[in-house]
Structure formats: C-alpha cells, structure tokens
Amino acid sequence: SSVFEMKEEGDSQEQSYLTLTSDAGTSSDERTEAVGTVMNQLRDEGFIRGWRDELYPVSETFNSPALFLMERAAVSVLGVMEYGVHINGIVQESRKEEPKMWIARRSATKSKFPGMLDHIVAGGQPAGISLIDNVVKECEEEAGIEESIVRAGVQPVGAISYENWDPKTDKLTRCVLFNYDLYLPPDFEPKPVDGEVQGFMLWSMDQIKESMASDYADPIKPNCYVVIIDYLLRTGQISPDSSGYLDILRELRSGDCQ
C-alpha cells in the first residue's frame, strides 16, 4: 500500500501537492505509524540525517489537534510547519544598566551547525508539552538552569516566523519560533549538561551587534539571527531611525505564522 500520493489542482503541475492516501489511516495514531514507516526507510537510505527520536505534531495550526506525529529530523522533508522556543539569556541588574546576553557554543558533534554560536537555550516544540514547560525542560537540559530560576526570570516576548528552501537538499523549512527573554542573576553561570553545548560566553551588546555582521568571522546558527535582531529592535538597541528598520521588522514575521 502507498502512504503518500501527488494530486494536482487545475491543469498545472506547479499546483500539485503531496497528501496522504486512505491507506495511511484515518486516526492520528494510524497516520503516525504509516508516515513513520516511510521516514524510517528514508533514514535507512541516507536521505534523512540527524535522527532525534523526537516526535513533532503536524497540524493545520499551532493550536489545532495533531493530524499525525513525525520524527523531528524529517519535518523539513515534507515542508510542514515546525515550531520552537528560543531563549535570550539576559543579565541586567537595573534598567539603567546595559544588558548583556549569554551566548552558547554548539558541540562539535552536532549533526547540524556543529561548533557554531547559538542561543543560551533553544529547542523544538515537541508533542505533548506546553511552551513554558518546554522552556523549563530545555533550560535544565542544555544549560543547567534550575526551574525556580527559569520561572522567576522568564518573559514571553512574542514570535518570529520564516521560510527557507535549501536548493542543495531540496528541503523546505517553515518555522515559527516563540521567543522568551530570561533574566538571570548576575552571579549565575550556565553549564553544559546534555552534551549539545561546549560552553557559554557572556557578551556585551556591542559584541552582540558586531556578531550580526554578514562577514563576522565566528557565525551564529542561522535561525538565531532573527531572534537576536528581534531583541535588539524591541529593546531599542537598534534605532527606529536606522535605514531599513521597517523592512527588517516586517521580515521577522515573513513566514506563515499560524
């Protein structure tokens, strides 16, 4: 039996789309099992790399019931919407003081963007957990930040969205990232816990701004740029008088945000 099929709208192949067949089942559990069988085969054939054993919900919108669940590493193969949480780790004792931001160095063994700079904490939004509980979980797992510190200092600050097609792999990433500012005690120092991070650095705002340059020698993981730029805009680190300010503001939510 076949799990997927191509269908066309109208006379143009450009309007064709991939959908599930009736053989994939009618319930979320049945579809999850059927799609999982195909994705396992694609993994075994080397088409899907960086397998995580972490299930993502596939749904019409963020708050809609899951039509099925699928392996995180396979999401971009189908181009379905994925969601995540990104945390800006901020140290600022008073409003008069210039804030600083914790930056992480990714492990050299990561399947994606090894050794690159990253947020203090970031992660995908898996099935069966709320956003804030996922923030707490990721903070504990990636940076050793205790739940009490997270809940005392975290603030949800909105979301950004983007789409990216990689011509080398022919994969489409469609993503919404929920952003959080986490205010940390000045004497707190994050520590690598789960092996995904080599270490952490506390940077000034000038260092953060310098790192946004396209020719910066030590690049950041690509989807962190938009979250950090959003922070710089929200906190007035980038003046609204700056050339292209509104263009940047618009591009931060240029993806399908639903």
PDB file of C-alpha atoms in Angstrom:
ATOM      1  CA  SER A   1       0.000   0.000   0.000  1.00  0.00           C
ATOM      2  CA  SER A   2       1.085   3.596  -0.614  1.00  0.00           C
ATOM      3  CA  VAL A   3       1.182   6.195   2.173  1.00  0.00           C
ATOM      4  CA  PHE A   4       1.652   9.320   0.026  1.00  0.00           C
ATOM      5  CA  GLU A   5       0.338  10.444  -3.340  1.00  0.00           C
ATOM      6  CA  MET A   6       0.607  13.521  -5.543  1.00  0.00           C
ATOM      7  CA  LYS A   7      -2.544  15.388  -6.512  1.00  0.00           C
ATOM      8  CA  GLU A   8      -2.989  18.287  -8.892  1.00  0.00           C
ATOM      9  CA  GLU A   9      -5.172  21.357  -8.753  1.00  0.00           C
ATOM     10  CA  GLY A  10      -6.269  22.542 -12.167  1.00  0.00           C
ATOM     11  CA  ASP A  11      -4.157  21.864 -15.256  1.00  0.00           C
ATOM     12  CA  SER A  12      -0.798  22.992 -13.940  1.00  0.00           C
ATOM     13  CA  GLN A  13       1.732  20.661 -12.348  1.00  0.00           C
ATOM     14  CA  GLU A  14       3.031  23.677 -10.440  1.00  0.00           C
ATOM     15  CA  GLN A  15      -0.116  23.433  -8.326  1.00  0.00           C
ATOM     16  CA  SER A  16       0.364  19.784  -7.466  1.00  0.00           C
ATOM     17  CA  TYR A  17       0.687  18.800  -3.815  1.00  0.00           C
ATOM     18  CA  LEU A  18       1.624  15.813  -1.685  1.00  0.00           C
ATOM     19  CA  THR A  19      -1.035  14.272   0.512  1.00  0.00           C
ATOM     20  CA  LEU A  20      -1.763  11.100   2.437  1.00  0.00           C
ATOM     21  CA  THR A  21      -3.676   8.243   0.884  1.00  0.00           C
ATOM     22  CA  SER A  22      -6.556   6.438   2.545  1.00  0.00           C
ATOM     23  CA  ASP A  23      -4.101   3.583   3.248  1.00  0.00           C
ATOM     24  CA  ALA A  24      -2.319   5.878   5.726  1.00  0.00           C
ATOM     25  CA  GLY A  25      -5.305   5.508   8.050  1.00  0.00           C
ATOM     26  CA  THR A  26      -7.980   7.733   9.495  1.00  0.00           C
ATOM     27  CA  SER A  27      -6.723   8.351  13.038  1.00  0.00           C
ATOM     28  CA  SER A  28      -3.688  10.276  14.260  1.00  0.00           C
ATOM     29  CA  ASP A  29      -2.101   7.088  15.595  1.00  0.00           C
ATOM     30  CA  GLU A  30      -2.590   5.237  12.303  1.00  0.00           C
ATOM     31  CA  ARG A  31      -1.166   8.098  10.268  1.00  0.00           C
ATOM     32  CA  THR A  32       1.768   8.442  12.666  1.00  0.00           C
ATOM     33  CA  GLU A  33       2.661   4.780  12.225  1.00  0.00           C
ATOM     34  CA  ALA A  34       2.274   4.887   8.434  1.00  0.00           C
ATOM     35  CA  VAL A  35       4.319   8.057   7.974  1.00  0.00           C
ATOM     36  CA  GLY A  36       6.913   6.766  10.425  1.00  0.00           C
ATOM     37  CA  THR A  37       7.456   3.661   8.294  1.00  0.00           C
ATOM     38  CA  VAL A  38       8.258   5.826   5.257  1.00  0.00           C
ATOM     39  CA  MET A  39      10.535   8.153   7.218  1.00  0.00           C
ATOM     40  CA  ASN A  40      12.406   5.194   8.703  1.00  0.00           C
ATOM     41  CA  GLN A  41      13.030   3.930   5.174  1.00  0.00           C
ATOM     42  CA  LEU A  42      14.296   7.356   4.059  1.00  0.00           C
ATOM     43  CA  ARG A  43      16.613   7.415   7.070  1.00  0.00           C
ATOM     44  CA  ASP A  44      17.985   3.964   6.252  1.00  0.00           C
ATOM     45  CA  GLU A  45      18.619   5.132   2.678  1.00  0.00           C
ATOM     46  CA  GLY A  46      20.601   8.115   3.968  1.00  0.00           C
ATOM     47  CA  PHE A  47      18.136  10.776   2.866  1.00  0.00           C
ATOM     48  CA  ILE A  48      17.279  11.867   6.417  1.00  0.00           C
ATOM     49  CA  ARG A  49      20.163  12.549   8.775  1.00  0.00           C
ATOM     50  CA  GLY A  50      20.433  13.631  12.396  1.00  0.00           C
ATOM     51  CA  TRP A  51      17.629  11.371  13.624  1.00  0.00           C
ATOM     52  CA  ARG A  52      16.417  12.580  17.039  1.00  0.00           C
ATOM     53  CA  ASP A  53      13.716  10.116  18.157  1.00  0.00           C
ATOM     54  CA  GLU A  54      11.596  13.167  18.941  1.00  0.00           C
ATOM     55  CA  LEU A  55       8.073  13.451  17.581  1.00  0.00           C
ATOM     56  CA  TYR A  56       6.676  16.693  16.183  1.00  0.00           C
ATOM     57  CA  PRO A  57       2.935  17.288  15.767  1.00  0.00           C
ATOM     58  CA  VAL A  58       1.708  18.007  12.248  1.00  0.00           C
ATOM     59  CA  SER A  59      -1.439  20.125  12.324  1.00  0.00           C
ATOM     60  CA  GLU A  60      -3.273  22.859  10.425  1.00  0.00           C
ATOM     61  CA  THR A  61      -2.369  25.495  13.039  1.00  0.00           C
ATOM     62  CA  PHE A  62      -0.381  25.575  16.274  1.00  0.00           C
ATOM     63  CA  ASN A  63      -3.472  25.075  18.432  1.00  0.00           C
ATOM     64  CA  SER A  64      -5.195  22.550  16.151  1.00  0.00           C
ATOM     65  CA  PRO A  65      -5.290  18.837  17.014  1.00  0.00           C
ATOM     66  CA  ALA A  66      -2.388  16.876  15.562  1.00  0.00           C
ATOM     67  CA  LEU A  67      -3.220  15.097  12.312  1.00  0.00           C
ATOM     68  CA  PHE A  68      -0.207  12.858  12.968  1.00  0.00           C
ATOM     69  CA  LEU A  69       3.212  12.951  14.611  1.00  0.00           C
ATOM     70  CA  MET A  70       6.515  12.645  12.784  1.00  0.00           C
ATOM     71  CA  GLU A  71      10.225  12.465  13.529  1.00  0.00           C
ATOM     72  CA  ARG A  72      11.780  15.896  14.087  1.00  0.00           C
ATOM     73  CA  ALA A  73      14.621  15.329  11.614  1.00  0.00           C
ATOM     74  CA  ALA A  74      12.105  14.527   8.871  1.00  0.00           C
ATOM     75  CA  VAL A  75       9.909  17.617   9.201  1.00  0.00           C
ATOM     76  CA  SER A  76      11.682  19.648   6.501  1.00  0.00           C
ATOM     77  CA  VAL A  77      11.364  16.724   4.061  1.00  0.00           C
ATOM     78  CA  LEU A  78       7.626  17.369   3.876  1.00  0.00           C
ATOM     79  CA  GLY A  79       7.908  21.125   4.398  1.00  0.00           C
ATOM     80  CA  VAL A  80       5.321  21.102   7.164  1.00  0.00           C
ATOM     81  CA  MET A  81       5.207  23.851   9.764  1.00  0.00           C
ATOM     82  CA  GLU A  82       7.501  23.385  12.729  1.00  0.00           C
ATOM     83  CA  TYR A  83       7.605  25.287  15.995  1.00  0.00           C
ATOM     84  CA  GLY A  84      10.306  26.000  18.528  1.00  0.00           C
ATOM     85  CA  VAL A  85      11.322  28.065  21.540  1.00  0.00           C
ATOM     86  CA  HIS A  86      14.345  30.382  21.661  1.00  0.00           C
ATOM     87  CA  ILE A  87      15.569  31.981  24.857  1.00  0.00           C
ATOM     88  CA  ASN A  88      17.602  35.173  25.155  1.00  0.00           C
ATOM     89  CA  GLY A  89      19.621  34.758  28.354  1.00  0.00           C
ATOM     90  CA  ILE A  90      19.905  38.302  29.736  1.00  0.00           C
ATOM     91  CA  VAL A  91      21.885  39.730  32.649  1.00  0.00           C
ATOM     92  CA  GLN A  92      20.719  43.221  33.637  1.00  0.00           C
ATOM     93  CA  GLU A  93      20.635  44.285  37.275  1.00  0.00           C
ATOM     94  CA  SER A  94      18.738  47.518  36.614  1.00  0.00           C
ATOM     95  CA  ARG A  95      17.055  49.342  33.740  1.00  0.00           C
ATOM     96  CA  LYS A  96      19.892  51.881  33.768  1.00  0.00           C
ATOM     97  CA  GLU A  97      22.492  49.169  33.239  1.00  0.00           C
ATOM     98  CA  GLU A  98      23.411  47.984  29.757  1.00  0.00           C
ATOM     99  CA  PRO A  99      22.173  44.386  29.327  1.00  0.00           C
ATOM    100  CA  LYS A 100      24.457  41.507  28.500  1.00  0.00           C
ATOM    101  CA  MET A 101      23.494  38.291  26.712  1.00  0.00           C
ATOM    102  CA  TRP A 102      24.687  34.728  27.234  1.00  0.00           C
ATOM    103  CA  ILE A 103      25.828  33.041  24.017  1.00  0.00           C
ATOM    104  CA  ALA A 104      26.482  29.308  23.671  1.00  0.00           C
ATOM    105  CA  ARG A 105      28.962  27.386  21.563  1.00  0.00           C
ATOM    106  CA  ARG A 106      27.363  24.317  19.957  1.00  0.00           C
ATOM    107  CA  SER A 107      29.002  20.939  20.325  1.00  0.00           C
ATOM    108  CA  ALA A 108      31.358  19.970  17.528  1.00  0.00           C
ATOM    109  CA  THR A 109      29.481  16.654  17.254  1.00  0.00           C
ATOM    110  CA  LYS A 110      26.066  18.194  16.477  1.00  0.00           C
ATOM    111  CA  SER A 111      24.569  16.932  13.219  1.00  0.00           C
ATOM    112  CA  LYS A 112      23.566  20.485  12.254  1.00  0.00           C
ATOM    113  CA  PHE A 113      25.754  23.587  12.524  1.00  0.00           C
ATOM    114  CA  PRO A 114      28.471  21.941  14.667  1.00  0.00           C
ATOM    115  CA  GLY A 115      30.659  24.331  16.619  1.00  0.00           C
ATOM    116  CA  MET A 116      28.653  27.421  15.736  1.00  0.00           C
ATOM    117  CA  LEU A 117      27.461  30.075  18.172  1.00  0.00           C
ATOM    118  CA  ASP A 118      23.922  29.700  19.466  1.00  0.00           C
ATOM    119  CA  HIS A 119      21.394  30.957  21.989  1.00  0.00           C
ATOM    120  CA  ILE A 120      21.919  30.002  25.626  1.00  0.00           C
ATOM    121  CA  VAL A 121      18.915  27.694  25.151  1.00  0.00           C
ATOM    122  CA  ALA A 122      16.775  26.803  22.154  1.00  0.00           C
ATOM    123  CA  GLY A 123      14.770  23.788  21.128  1.00  0.00           C
ATOM    124  CA  GLY A 124      11.998  22.424  19.006  1.00  0.00           C
ATOM    125  CA  GLN A 125       8.458  22.224  20.318  1.00  0.00           C
ATOM    126  CA  PRO A 126       7.613  18.509  20.563  1.00  0.00           C
ATOM    127  CA  ALA A 127       4.191  16.970  21.004  1.00  0.00           C
ATOM    128  CA  GLY A 128       2.529  16.682  24.385  1.00  0.00           C
ATOM    129  CA  ILE A 129       4.144  19.574  26.282  1.00  0.00           C
ATOM    130  CA  SER A 130       3.267  23.246  26.747  1.00  0.00           C
ATOM    131  CA  LEU A 131       5.555  26.019  25.550  1.00  0.00           C
ATOM    132  CA  ILE A 132       6.557  27.177  29.031  1.00  0.00           C
ATOM    133  CA  ASP A 133       7.150  23.626  30.267  1.00  0.00           C
ATOM    134  CA  ASN A 134       9.322  23.054  27.206  1.00  0.00           C
ATOM    135  CA  VAL A 135      11.284  26.223  28.038  1.00  0.00           C
ATOM    136  CA  VAL A 136      11.858  24.921  31.569  1.00  0.00           C
ATOM    137  CA  LYS A 137      12.878  21.484  30.282  1.00  0.00           C
ATOM    138  CA  GLU A 138      15.302  22.849  27.689  1.00  0.00           C
ATOM    139  CA  CYS A 139      16.869  25.274  30.186  1.00  0.00           C
ATOM    140  CA  GLU A 140      17.530  22.447  32.630  1.00  0.00           C
ATOM    141  CA  GLU A 141      18.822  20.049  29.961  1.00  0.00           C
ATOM    142  CA  GLU A 142      21.015  22.410  27.939  1.00  0.00           C
ATOM    143  CA  ALA A 143      22.317  24.947  30.450  1.00  0.00           C
ATOM    144  CA  GLY A 144      21.675  23.575  33.950  1.00  0.00           C
ATOM    145  CA  ILE A 145      19.271  26.390  34.801  1.00  0.00           C
ATOM    146  CA  GLU A 146      17.014  25.321  37.656  1.00  0.00           C
ATOM    147  CA  GLU A 147      13.250  25.535  37.220  1.00  0.00           C
ATOM    148  CA  SER A 148      12.892  28.105  40.010  1.00  0.00           C
ATOM    149  CA  ILE A 149      15.342  30.462  38.258  1.00  0.00           C
ATOM    150  CA  VAL A 150      13.595  29.991  34.919  1.00  0.00           C
ATOM    151  CA  ARG A 151      10.082  30.633  36.186  1.00  0.00           C
ATOM    152  CA  ALA A 152      11.228  33.650  38.221  1.00  0.00           C
ATOM    153  CA  GLY A 153      13.012  35.330  35.335  1.00  0.00           C
ATOM    154  CA  VAL A 154      11.347  34.291  32.087  1.00  0.00           C
ATOM    155  CA  GLN A 155       9.109  36.542  29.995  1.00  0.00           C
ATOM    156  CA  PRO A 156       7.345  35.558  26.743  1.00  0.00           C
ATOM    157  CA  VAL A 157       8.047  38.295  24.195  1.00  0.00           C
ATOM    158  CA  GLY A 158       6.313  37.189  21.004  1.00  0.00           C
ATOM    159  CA  ALA A 159       7.258  35.106  18.000  1.00  0.00           C
ATOM    160  CA  ILE A 160       9.036  35.320  14.654  1.00  0.00           C
ATOM    161  CA  SER A 161       8.441  33.262  11.506  1.00  0.00           C
ATOM    162  CA  TYR A 162      10.438  32.406   8.417  1.00  0.00           C
ATOM    163  CA  GLU A 163      10.652  30.086   5.432  1.00  0.00           C
ATOM    164  CA  ASN A 164      13.820  28.756   3.831  1.00  0.00           C
ATOM    165  CA  TRP A 165      14.342  26.439   0.881  1.00  0.00           C
ATOM    166  CA  ASP A 166      17.712  24.742   0.628  1.00  0.00           C
ATOM    167  CA  PRO A 167      18.471  24.028  -3.056  1.00  0.00           C
ATOM    168  CA  LYS A 168      21.276  21.624  -2.106  1.00  0.00           C
ATOM    169  CA  THR A 169      18.953  19.267  -0.247  1.00  0.00           C
ATOM    170  CA  ASP A 170      15.648  20.361  -1.837  1.00  0.00           C
ATOM    171  CA  LYS A 171      14.154  20.712   1.635  1.00  0.00           C
ATOM    172  CA  LEU A 172      11.788  23.439   2.817  1.00  0.00           C
ATOM    173  CA  THR A 173      11.896  24.774   6.373  1.00  0.00           C
ATOM    174  CA  ARG A 174       8.771  26.617   7.551  1.00  0.00           C
ATOM    175  CA  CYS A 175       9.132  27.716  11.130  1.00  0.00           C
ATOM    176  CA  VAL A 176       7.578  29.737  13.932  1.00  0.00           C
ATOM    177  CA  LEU A 177       9.826  30.466  16.905  1.00  0.00           C
ATOM    178  CA  PHE A 178       8.309  31.556  20.209  1.00  0.00           C
ATOM    179  CA  ASN A 179      10.734  33.966  21.871  1.00  0.00           C
ATOM    180  CA  TYR A 180      11.484  34.385  25.559  1.00  0.00           C
ATOM    181  CA  ASP A 181      13.710  36.765  27.490  1.00  0.00           C
ATOM    182  CA  LEU A 182      15.182  35.035  30.525  1.00  0.00           C
ATOM    183  CA  TYR A 183      16.638  37.428  33.107  1.00  0.00           C
ATOM    184  CA  LEU A 184      19.348  35.596  35.012  1.00  0.00           C
ATOM    185  CA  PRO A 185      21.073  36.514  38.291  1.00  0.00           C
ATOM    186  CA  PRO A 186      24.442  38.250  37.691  1.00  0.00           C
ATOM    187  CA  ASP A 187      26.253  35.565  39.703  1.00  0.00           C
ATOM    188  CA  PHE A 188      24.674  32.676  37.785  1.00  0.00           C
ATOM    189  CA  GLU A 189      26.788  30.837  35.227  1.00  0.00           C
ATOM    190  CA  PRO A 190      25.197  28.314  32.855  1.00  0.00           C
ATOM    191  CA  LYS A 191      26.889  24.953  32.453  1.00  0.00           C
ATOM    192  CA  PRO A 192      26.698  22.360  29.657  1.00  0.00           C
ATOM    193  CA  VAL A 193      24.587  19.391  30.736  1.00  0.00           C
ATOM    194  CA  ASP A 194      23.405  17.222  27.844  1.00  0.00           C
ATOM    195  CA  GLY A 195      26.454  17.491  25.580  1.00  0.00           C
ATOM    196  CA  GLU A 196      24.771  19.720  22.981  1.00  0.00           C
ATOM    197  CA  VAL A 197      26.849  22.742  24.024  1.00  0.00           C
ATOM    198  CA  GLN A 198      30.614  23.181  24.548  1.00  0.00           C
ATOM    199  CA  GLY A 199      30.379  26.242  26.749  1.00  0.00           C
ATOM    200  CA  PHE A 200      28.895  29.698  27.323  1.00  0.00           C
ATOM    201  CA  MET A 201      30.078  33.306  26.983  1.00  0.00           C
ATOM    202  CA  LEU A 202      28.568  36.481  28.408  1.00  0.00           C
ATOM    203  CA  TRP A 203      28.619  39.166  25.730  1.00  0.00           C
ATOM    204  CA  SER A 204      28.056  42.914  25.800  1.00  0.00           C
ATOM    205  CA  MET A 205      25.511  44.484  23.455  1.00  0.00           C
ATOM    206  CA  ASP A 206      28.374  45.817  21.319  1.00  0.00           C
ATOM    207  CA  GLN A 207      29.675  42.271  20.871  1.00  0.00           C
ATOM    208  CA  ILE A 208      26.168  41.061  20.018  1.00  0.00           C
ATOM    209  CA  LYS A 209      25.750  43.795  17.396  1.00  0.00           C
ATOM    210  CA  GLU A 210      29.146  43.040  15.879  1.00  0.00           C
ATOM    211  CA  SER A 211      28.214  39.379  15.558  1.00  0.00           C
ATOM    212  CA  MET A 212      25.223  40.291  13.370  1.00  0.00           C
ATOM    213  CA  ALA A 213      27.523  41.332  10.510  1.00  0.00           C
ATOM    214  CA  SER A 214      27.397  39.037   7.465  1.00  0.00           C
ATOM    215  CA  ASP A 215      31.206  38.864   7.407  1.00  0.00           C
ATOM    216  CA  TYR A 216      31.614  38.143  11.116  1.00  0.00           C
ATOM    217  CA  ALA A 217      34.354  35.531  11.481  1.00  0.00           C
ATOM    218  CA  ASP A 218      32.512  33.355  14.015  1.00  0.00           C
ATOM    219  CA  PRO A 219      28.961  32.913  12.686  1.00  0.00           C
ATOM    220  CA  ILE A 220      25.852  32.146  14.694  1.00  0.00           C
ATOM    221  CA  LYS A 221      23.392  29.360  13.893  1.00  0.00           C
ATOM    222  CA  PRO A 222      21.221  30.915  11.152  1.00  0.00           C
ATOM    223  CA  ASN A 223      17.823  30.995  12.862  1.00  0.00           C
ATOM    224  CA  CYS A 224      19.294  32.678  15.947  1.00  0.00           C
ATOM    225  CA  TYR A 225      19.963  35.869  13.994  1.00  0.00           C
ATOM    226  CA  VAL A 226      16.295  36.732  13.600  1.00  0.00           C
ATOM    227  CA  VAL A 227      15.551  36.160  17.298  1.00  0.00           C
ATOM    228  CA  ILE A 228      18.512  38.289  18.403  1.00  0.00           C
ATOM    229  CA  ILE A 229      17.629  41.032  15.910  1.00  0.00           C
ATOM    230  CA  ASP A 230      14.085  40.975  17.280  1.00  0.00           C
ATOM    231  CA  TYR A 231      15.551  41.520  20.774  1.00  0.00           C
ATOM    232  CA  LEU A 232      17.713  44.409  19.559  1.00  0.00           C
ATOM    233  CA  LEU A 233      14.669  46.051  17.978  1.00  0.00           C
ATOM    234  CA  ARG A 234      12.400  45.534  20.988  1.00  0.00           C
ATOM    235  CA  THR A 235      14.898  46.944  23.452  1.00  0.00           C
ATOM    236  CA  GLY A 236      15.894  49.972  21.405  1.00  0.00           C
ATOM    237  CA  GLN A 237      19.418  48.720  20.682  1.00  0.00           C
ATOM    238  CA  ILE A 238      18.603  49.433  17.031  1.00  0.00           C
ATOM    239  CA  SER A 239      17.152  52.890  16.486  1.00  0.00           C
ATOM    240  CA  PRO A 240      13.875  53.182  14.526  1.00  0.00           C
ATOM    241  CA  ASP A 241      15.664  55.953  12.599  1.00  0.00           C
ATOM    242  CA  SER A 242      18.005  53.317  11.159  1.00  0.00           C
ATOM    243  CA  SER A 243      17.778  52.735   7.426  1.00  0.00           C
ATOM    244  CA  GLY A 244      15.644  49.693   6.634  1.00  0.00           C
ATOM    245  CA  TYR A 245      14.185  49.462  10.152  1.00  0.00           C
ATOM    246  CA  LEU A 246      10.623  48.745   8.986  1.00  0.00           C
ATOM    247  CA  ASP A 247      11.856  46.324   6.328  1.00  0.00           C
ATOM    248  CA  ILE A 248      13.637  44.302   8.997  1.00  0.00           C
ATOM    249  CA  LEU A 249      10.610  44.453  11.283  1.00  0.00           C
ATOM    250  CA  ARG A 250       8.412  43.088   8.510  1.00  0.00           C
ATOM    251  CA  GLU A 251      10.830  40.338   7.515  1.00  0.00           C
ATOM    252  CA  LEU A 252      10.944  38.972  11.062  1.00  0.00           C
ATOM    253  CA  ARG A 253       7.429  37.658  10.503  1.00  0.00           C
ATOM    254  CA  SER A 254       7.598  36.944   6.797  1.00  0.00           C
ATOM    255  CA  GLY A 255       6.797  33.264   7.140  1.00  0.00           C
ATOM    256  CA  ASP A 256       3.407  31.627   7.528  1.00  0.00           C
ATOM    257  CA  CYS A 257       2.525  32.365  11.151  1.00  0.00           C
ATOM    258  CA  GLN A 258      -0.461  30.279  12.200  1.00  0.00           C
TER     259      GLN A 258
END
